[in-house]
């Protein structure tokens, strides 16, 4: 059965469509959605079977996954030992195109950090995934949709993404064309700012 295809506008995502997406997630579904960088694939981070499905689709291990929170107040449940300097930078940089690697609490599902004590957290500058997370009441997994093209690393056209993934996921959100540059990944687990991957975000603007 093919995935549902939903058109949403970031400026004003319709509530009934958000409710439909959240219902899919609560039932263990896997979705594809826009962010402020590339399109992501994910699920409710607390649903182990759904997380495993995401990993099978992407051929990755759960420990390499990050998740999306609605805002900074939400992350306090999932990270610990967050220093004041790191918090101040995150407060300025988020919502934005960054993934911050932080020390995780026991509230993070074991499937995500079975072999490590850190986790990647995103608060994208895009209303669609943030509204989904807010309505769901849980973070959602995020991992990038890659393209097999040798030149274009990430898929940007939601209709082409749908064609490729319609039999692998339960729902695809068309939020317009995405970027083909991923988030900047910053490791702050040791209280410094180690850029692990250069992406769309420029951390120097906030330090």
Rosetta silent file (secondary structure, phi, psi, omega in degrees, C-alpha in Angstrom):
SEQUENCE: XXXXXXXXXXXXXXXXXXXXXXXXXXXXXXXXXXXXXXXXXXXXXXXXXXXXXXXXXXXXXXXXXXXXXXXXXXXXXXXXXXXXXXXXXXXXXXXXXXXXXXXXXXXXXXXXXXXXXXXXXXXXXXXXXXXXXXXXXXXXXXXXXXXXXXXXXXXXXXXXXXXXXXXXXXXXXXXXXXXXXXXXXXXXXXXXXXXXXXXXXXXXXXX
SCORE:     score description
SCORE:     0.000 S_00000001
   1 L     0.000  128.731 -176.375    0.000    0.000    0.000 S_00000001
   2 L   -70.471  152.096  178.991    1.442    3.366   -1.067 S_00000001
   3 L   -66.445  153.286  171.785    2.245    6.068    1.450 S_00000001
   4 E   -72.899  142.757  179.403   -0.081    9.003    2.018 S_00000001
   5 E  -118.691  118.181 -174.148    1.114   12.241    0.367 S_00000001
   6 E  -122.062  128.906  175.420    0.261   15.455    2.229 S_00000001
   7 E   -91.516  128.630  178.150    0.904   19.028    1.128 S_00000001
   8 L  -134.722  145.985  176.495    1.689   21.448    3.976 S_00000001
   9 L  -106.960  128.423 -174.584    2.712   25.093    4.077 S_00000001
  10 H   -59.529  -36.759 -176.335    5.291   26.020    6.676 S_00000001
  11 H   -62.225  -34.052 -177.006    3.759   29.446    7.383 S_00000001
  12 H  -152.736   74.775 -179.373    0.475   27.936    8.502 S_00000001
  13 L   -64.783  125.335 -176.751    0.368   24.125    8.682 S_00000001
  14 L   -64.992  133.265 -173.920   -3.290   23.063    8.786 S_00000001
  15 H   -61.512  -39.556 -177.432   -4.192   21.507   12.114 S_00000001
  16 H   -65.923  -29.881  177.018   -6.256   18.652   10.667 S_00000001
  17 H   -76.114  -38.630  174.718   -3.291   17.575    8.562 S_00000001
  18 H   -59.484  -43.302  178.999   -0.929   17.795   11.544 S_00000001
  19 H   -60.405  -40.176  179.152   -3.412   15.627   13.475 S_00000001
  20 H   -64.118  -42.565  179.477   -3.398   13.051   10.662 S_00000001
  21 H   -64.575  -43.825  179.957    0.411   12.925   10.664 S_00000001
  22 H   -63.065  -37.103  177.781    0.537   12.586   14.459 S_00000001
  23 H   -62.479  -41.151  177.056   -1.971    9.733   14.278 S_00000001
  24 H   -61.233  -44.331 -179.639    0.320    7.893   11.842 S_00000001
  25 H   -64.656  -42.572 -179.269    3.272    8.394   14.211 S_00000001
  26 H   -65.163  -24.222  178.255    1.318    7.218   17.262 S_00000001
  27 L   -92.446   15.632  176.306    0.440    4.054   15.367 S_00000001
  28 L    85.503   16.751 -177.419    4.116    3.275   14.750 S_00000001
  29 L   -78.159  160.202  175.327    4.322    4.864   11.311 S_00000001
  30 L  -112.845  132.973 -176.210    7.403    6.172    9.512 S_00000001
  31 E  -126.086  160.466  170.728    7.190    9.558    7.797 S_00000001
  32 E  -117.498  134.922 -170.746    9.259   11.796    5.533 S_00000001
  33 E  -147.811  158.013  177.498    9.128   15.502    6.295 S_00000001
  34 L   -80.279  156.198  170.148   10.808   18.830    5.502 S_00000001
  35 L  -131.535 -165.631  174.910   13.218   20.620    7.827 S_00000001
  36 L   -83.831   -1.348  176.074   15.149   23.881    7.507 S_00000001
  37 L  -123.205 -109.796 -178.799   17.848   21.896    5.703 S_00000001
  38 L   -93.220  167.398  174.057   17.277   18.592    3.889 S_00000001
  39 L   -68.264  145.220 -179.101   14.241   16.320    3.998 S_00000001
  40 E  -119.265  158.210  173.419   14.257   13.879    6.884 S_00000001
  41 E  -120.010  136.678 -176.195   12.863   10.435    7.546 S_00000001
  42 E  -168.652 -170.979 -175.736   11.695    9.542   11.036 S_00000001
  43 L  -161.056  179.401  171.667    9.177    8.283   13.551 S_00000001
  44 E   -63.580  124.197 -172.707    8.177    8.661   17.196 S_00000001
  45 L   -67.225  -14.228 -178.678   11.502    8.222   18.978 S_00000001
  46 L   -91.069   -5.129 -178.153    9.895    6.090   21.710 S_00000001
  47 L   -96.821  101.350 -173.313    8.584    3.436   19.297 S_00000001
  48 H   -58.940  -43.227 -178.847   11.354    0.835   19.058 S_00000001
  49 H   -63.814  -39.869  179.084    9.854   -1.041   16.079 S_00000001
  50 H   -66.998  -40.103  176.795    9.422    2.175   14.124 S_00000001
  51 H   -60.361  -41.912  179.275   13.002    3.219   14.921 S_00000001
  52 H   -65.149  -34.736  176.093   14.211   -0.148   13.652 S_00000001
  53 H   -63.210  -45.170  178.280   12.215    0.371   10.431 S_00000001
  54 H   -57.598  -44.226 -179.609   13.921    3.720    9.878 S_00000001
  55 H   -63.752  -37.979  178.202   17.294    2.031   10.382 S_00000001
  56 H   -66.473  -42.241 -179.851   16.436   -0.705    7.887 S_00000001
  57 H   -62.289  -42.939 -176.899   15.340    1.830    5.271 S_00000001
  58 H   -90.450  -10.180 -176.986   18.532    3.856    5.702 S_00000001
  59 L    57.575   50.623  179.220   20.799    0.861    6.454 S_00000001
  60 L  -132.557  169.884  176.908   22.182    2.528    9.577 S_00000001
  61 L   -93.594  149.152 -178.443   22.424    1.751   13.282 S_00000001
  62 H   -56.812  -30.636 -176.726   20.055    3.373   15.809 S_00000001
  63 H   -66.390  -15.213 -179.799   22.983    4.983   17.643 S_00000001
  64 H   -92.033    1.632 -177.623   23.634    7.249   14.658 S_00000001
  65 L   -84.925  147.801  171.042   20.153    8.781   14.799 S_00000001
  66 E  -112.736  173.645  175.366   19.310   12.244   16.112 S_00000001
  67 E  -140.744  158.746 -176.880   15.916   13.582   17.108 S_00000001
  68 E   -99.219  130.314  171.869   13.878   16.770   16.824 S_00000001
  69 L  -108.439  162.772  179.664   12.548   18.678   19.822 S_00000001
  70 L   -75.260  -45.140 -179.971   10.036   21.512   19.775 S_00000001
  71 L  -155.164 -179.519 -176.434   12.131   23.979   21.771 S_00000001
  72 H   -65.296  -32.783 -179.591   14.978   24.311   24.267 S_00000001
  73 H   -63.624  -28.571 -179.364   12.746   23.749   27.296 S_00000001
  74 H   -73.408  -29.932 -173.832   11.925   20.288   25.959 S_00000001
  75 H   -70.818  -18.661 -177.403   15.548   19.177   25.660 S_00000001
  76 L   -60.931  -23.029  177.636   16.114   19.379   29.429 S_00000001
  77 L   -73.790  -20.987 -169.609   14.368   16.008   29.766 S_00000001
  78 L  -115.507  -11.176  179.670   16.875   14.355   27.439 S_00000001
  79 E  -126.996  154.151  179.810   20.247   15.989   28.114 S_00000001
  80 L  -134.882  166.909  178.697   22.351   16.490   31.234 S_00000001
  81 L    55.871   37.325  179.326   25.447   18.418   32.297 S_00000001
  82 L   -82.350  112.751 -176.238   24.574   21.216   29.891 S_00000001
  83 L   -74.322  160.261  179.660   26.968   24.044   30.690 S_00000001
  84 H   -61.642  -44.828  178.546   25.957   27.695   30.649 S_00000001
  85 H   -59.801  -41.512  179.256   28.235   28.591   27.683 S_00000001
  86 H   -66.204  -43.635  179.514   26.811   25.744   25.580 S_00000001
  87 H   -60.809  -41.078 -178.651   23.242   26.650   26.532 S_00000001
  88 H   -63.472  -40.541  178.126   23.807   30.295   25.596 S_00000001
  89 H   -66.240  -43.708  179.235   25.099   29.345   22.141 S_00000001
  90 H   -62.688  -38.419 -179.848   22.196   26.945   21.590 S_00000001
  91 H   -62.274  -36.019  178.962   19.725   29.620   22.683 S_00000001
  92 H   -79.622  -34.959 -172.442   21.086   31.964   20.013 S_00000001
  93 H   -85.848  -19.239 -175.438   21.516   29.337   17.287 S_00000001
  94 L  -114.221  146.344   -3.097   18.179   27.535   17.652 S_00000001
  95 L   -63.397  141.175 -178.881   15.794   27.099   15.980 S_00000001
  96 L  -179.265  177.857 -171.396   18.338   26.686   13.221 S_00000001
  97 L   -83.577   56.053 -178.970   20.309   24.349   10.946 S_00000001
  98 E  -129.127  148.266  166.153   22.369   22.665   13.658 S_00000001
  99 E  -116.502  118.661  179.691   22.566   19.242   15.296 S_00000001
 100 E  -101.007  126.064  176.500   24.052   19.466   18.793 S_00000001
 101 E   -91.880  120.921 -172.783   25.584   16.317   20.292 S_00000001
 102 E  -133.242  163.439  175.981   25.004   16.353   24.042 S_00000001
 103 E   -70.609  132.460 -172.712   25.197   14.032   27.047 S_00000001
 104 E   -98.104  153.150  174.639   21.964   12.076   27.304 S_00000001
 105 L   -94.521  177.285  179.615   19.730   11.225   30.254 S_00000001
 106 L   -72.626   -7.237  177.400   17.964    7.935   30.923 S_00000001
 107 L   -75.287  -16.026  176.140   14.832    9.419   29.305 S_00000001
 108 L   -76.284  126.737 -178.566   16.370    8.812   25.882 S_00000001
 109 L   -52.414  139.650 -176.696   15.173    5.390   24.660 S_00000001
 110 H   -57.848  -30.452 -178.433   17.844    2.716   25.026 S_00000001
 111 H   -61.589  -24.426 -177.561   17.609    1.839   21.344 S_00000001
 112 H   -88.940  -24.595 -177.525   19.141    5.256   20.554 S_00000001
 113 H  -139.205   41.299 -178.234   22.068    5.222   22.953 S_00000001
 114 L   -60.932  -35.234 -175.470   22.715    1.613   23.893 S_00000001
 115 L  -113.713    7.581  178.463   26.453    1.947   23.260 S_00000001
 116 L  -147.202  165.136 -176.917   27.005    5.620   23.897 S_00000001
 117 L  -113.800   19.059  178.228   25.963    8.263   26.384 S_00000001
 118 E  -123.644  165.232  178.980   25.374   11.091   23.951 S_00000001
 119 E  -150.132  148.102  177.083   22.593   12.027   21.575 S_00000001
 120 E   -92.225  131.988 -177.572   22.128   14.440   18.669 S_00000001
 121 E  -125.333  136.079  177.677   19.364   17.009   19.061 S_00000001
 122 E  -122.748  143.229  165.636   17.803   19.298   16.457 S_00000001
 123 L  -129.685   87.723 -173.073   15.350   22.189   16.715 S_00000001
 124 L   -71.605  150.389  176.639   14.902   23.067   13.037 S_00000001
 125 L   -84.632   64.730  179.077   13.736   26.483   11.896 S_00000001
 126 L  -151.092  124.335 -174.940   10.682   24.988   10.217 S_00000001
 127 H   -66.453  -25.288 -173.491    7.172   25.008   11.674 S_00000001
 128 H   -66.165  -58.753  179.778    6.132   21.700   10.141 S_00000001
 129 H   -65.719  -32.748 -179.705    8.330   19.245   12.105 S_00000001
 130 H   -67.645  -40.016  177.425    8.147   21.413   15.226 S_00000001
 131 H   -67.149  -35.415  176.957    4.337   21.454   15.181 S_00000001
 132 H   -61.948  -47.950 -179.937    4.314   17.681   14.662 S_00000001
 133 H   -61.965  -43.183 -179.153    6.573   17.213   17.689 S_00000001
 134 H   -60.873  -43.578 -178.277    4.503   19.627   19.794 S_00000001
 135 H   -73.143  -36.868 -179.644    1.273   17.807   18.960 S_00000001
 136 H   -68.261  -37.168 -177.916    2.794   14.345   19.342 S_00000001
 137 L    85.262    6.018  177.961    4.246   15.144   22.749 S_00000001
 138 L  -138.692  151.865  169.557    7.430   13.229   21.893 S_00000001
 139 L   -62.752  158.861  172.199   10.512   14.008   19.820 S_00000001
 140 E  -116.323  145.612  177.532   10.706   12.490   16.358 S_00000001
 141 E   -63.149  144.732  173.954   13.713   10.729   14.878 S_00000001
 142 E  -136.075  127.300  171.698   15.547   12.606   12.162 S_00000001
 143 E  -147.261  141.846 -168.096   17.963   11.252    9.576 S_00000001
 144 E   -71.813  147.661  171.661   18.567   12.777    6.150 S_00000001
 145 L   -84.372  113.728  179.568   17.124   11.586    2.852 S_00000001
 146 E   -94.573  153.381  176.971   20.136   10.941    0.622 S_00000001
 147 L  -105.049  148.007  179.005   20.132   10.871   -3.161 S_00000001
 148 L   -83.331   -5.960  177.372   21.951    8.250   -5.187 S_00000001
 149 L   -64.180  140.639 -177.382   23.051   10.923   -7.659 S_00000001
 150 L   -73.432  -23.598 -177.015   26.827   11.442   -7.596 S_00000001
 151 L   -96.495  -47.799 -179.612   26.508   15.230   -7.782 S_00000001
 152 L   -91.277  113.059 -174.423   23.388   15.952   -5.733 S_00000001
 153 L   -76.228  -33.532 -175.688   23.906   14.436   -2.296 S_00000001
 154 E  -122.631  141.795  176.916   20.398   15.045   -0.941 S_00000001
 155 L   -73.587  133.294 -176.356   16.960   14.714   -2.544 S_00000001
 156 L  -116.159  -20.753 -176.263   15.171   18.070   -2.650 S_00000001
 157 L   -93.335  114.248 -176.663   11.984   17.460   -4.673 S_00000001
 158 H   -61.619  -29.825  179.118    9.200   16.001   -2.469 S_00000001
 159 H   -69.789  -38.503  176.660    7.418   14.425   -5.445 S_00000001
 160 H   -70.127  -36.323  175.607   10.566   12.541   -6.455 S_00000001
 161 H   -60.874  -43.011  179.754   11.106   11.579   -2.818 S_00000001
 162 H   -61.603  -44.744  179.464    7.570   10.195   -2.757 S_00000001
 163 H   -56.755  -39.841 -175.717    8.171    8.168   -5.919 S_00000001
 164 H   -76.325  -37.128 -169.612   11.250    6.609   -4.367 S_00000001
 165 H  -110.883    3.581 -171.597    9.922    5.945   -0.852 S_00000001
 166 L   -60.936  -24.488  179.390    6.158    5.481   -1.294 S_00000001
 167 L  -100.566    4.436 -178.868    6.367    1.738   -0.643 S_00000001
 168 L  -110.052  -27.675 -177.695    8.821    2.036    2.241 S_00000001
 169 L  -119.576  175.899 -177.115    7.180    4.644    4.496 S_00000001
 170 L   -98.594  -23.831 -175.994    3.637    5.445    5.604 S_00000001
 171 E  -157.136  138.707  175.953    3.433    9.151    4.849 S_00000001
 172 E  -123.478  129.931  178.526    5.368   11.792    2.901 S_00000001
 173 E   -99.074  126.919  172.942    4.930   15.509    3.559 S_00000001
 174 E   -93.293  102.918  177.988    5.342   17.924    0.671 S_00000001
 175 L  -110.732   25.418 -176.278    6.609   21.101    2.307 S_00000001
 176 L    89.876  176.318 -179.461    8.121   22.512   -0.873 S_00000001
 177 L   -63.122  137.727  177.292   11.627   22.063   -2.207 S_00000001
 178 L   -93.998  172.593  173.663   14.232   21.261    0.433 S_00000001
 179 L   -79.230  163.214  172.469   17.851   22.330    0.670 S_00000001
 180 L  -111.882   22.285  174.771   20.622   19.996   -0.482 S_00000001
 181 L  -121.336  126.141 -176.303   22.901   21.009    2.401 S_00000001
 182 L   -78.215  178.347  178.761   22.518   19.174    5.720 S_00000001
 183 L   -71.777  156.352  171.087   22.761   20.621    9.224 S_00000001
 184 E   -80.337  127.811 -178.672   26.063   21.510   10.863 S_00000001
 185 E   -99.207  124.963 -176.176   26.845   18.894   13.526 S_00000001
 186 E  -123.645  121.145  177.974   28.466   20.233   16.699 S_00000001
 187 E   -88.654  113.117  179.657   29.773   17.988   19.484 S_00000001
 188 L  -114.352   14.725 -174.849   29.292   19.762   22.824 S_00000001
 189 L   -63.983  -24.748 -179.726   29.510   16.683   25.060 S_00000001
 190 L  -107.158   23.577  177.159   32.840   17.863   26.488 S_00000001
 191 L    68.890   15.064  171.722   31.749   21.472   26.988 S_00000001
 192 L  -122.849 -175.691 -175.816   33.481   22.722   23.871 S_00000001
 193 L  -119.843   89.360 -179.892   32.289   23.274   20.308 S_00000001
 194 E   -98.779  111.997  178.831   33.747   20.652   17.999 S_00000001
 195 E   -76.947  110.962 -177.168   32.267   20.908   14.499 S_00000001
 196 E   -84.501  -33.702  178.974   31.950   17.292   13.371 S_00000001
 197 E  -144.063  124.850  174.568   30.308   18.117   10.033 S_00000001
 198 L   -75.353  128.555  179.089   30.192   21.441    8.231 S_00000001
 199 L  -139.015 -145.164 -175.039   26.683   22.109    6.989 S_00000001
 200 L   -69.815  -32.870 -176.597   24.236   24.931    6.447 S_00000001
 201 L   -82.682  140.208  177.370   24.717   26.540    9.862 S_00000001
 202 L  -106.119  102.197 -174.522   27.651   28.844   10.626 S_00000001
 203 H   -65.589  -27.654 -178.053   28.458   28.350   14.314 S_00000001
 204 H   -59.308  -23.404  179.897   30.898   31.283   14.372 S_00000001
 205 H   -69.721  -16.166 -171.525   27.921   33.640   14.229 S_00000001
 206 L  -118.963   -5.879 -179.034   26.803   32.505   17.697 S_00000001
 207 L   -94.141    0.000    0.000   30.010   31.939   19.678 S_00000001
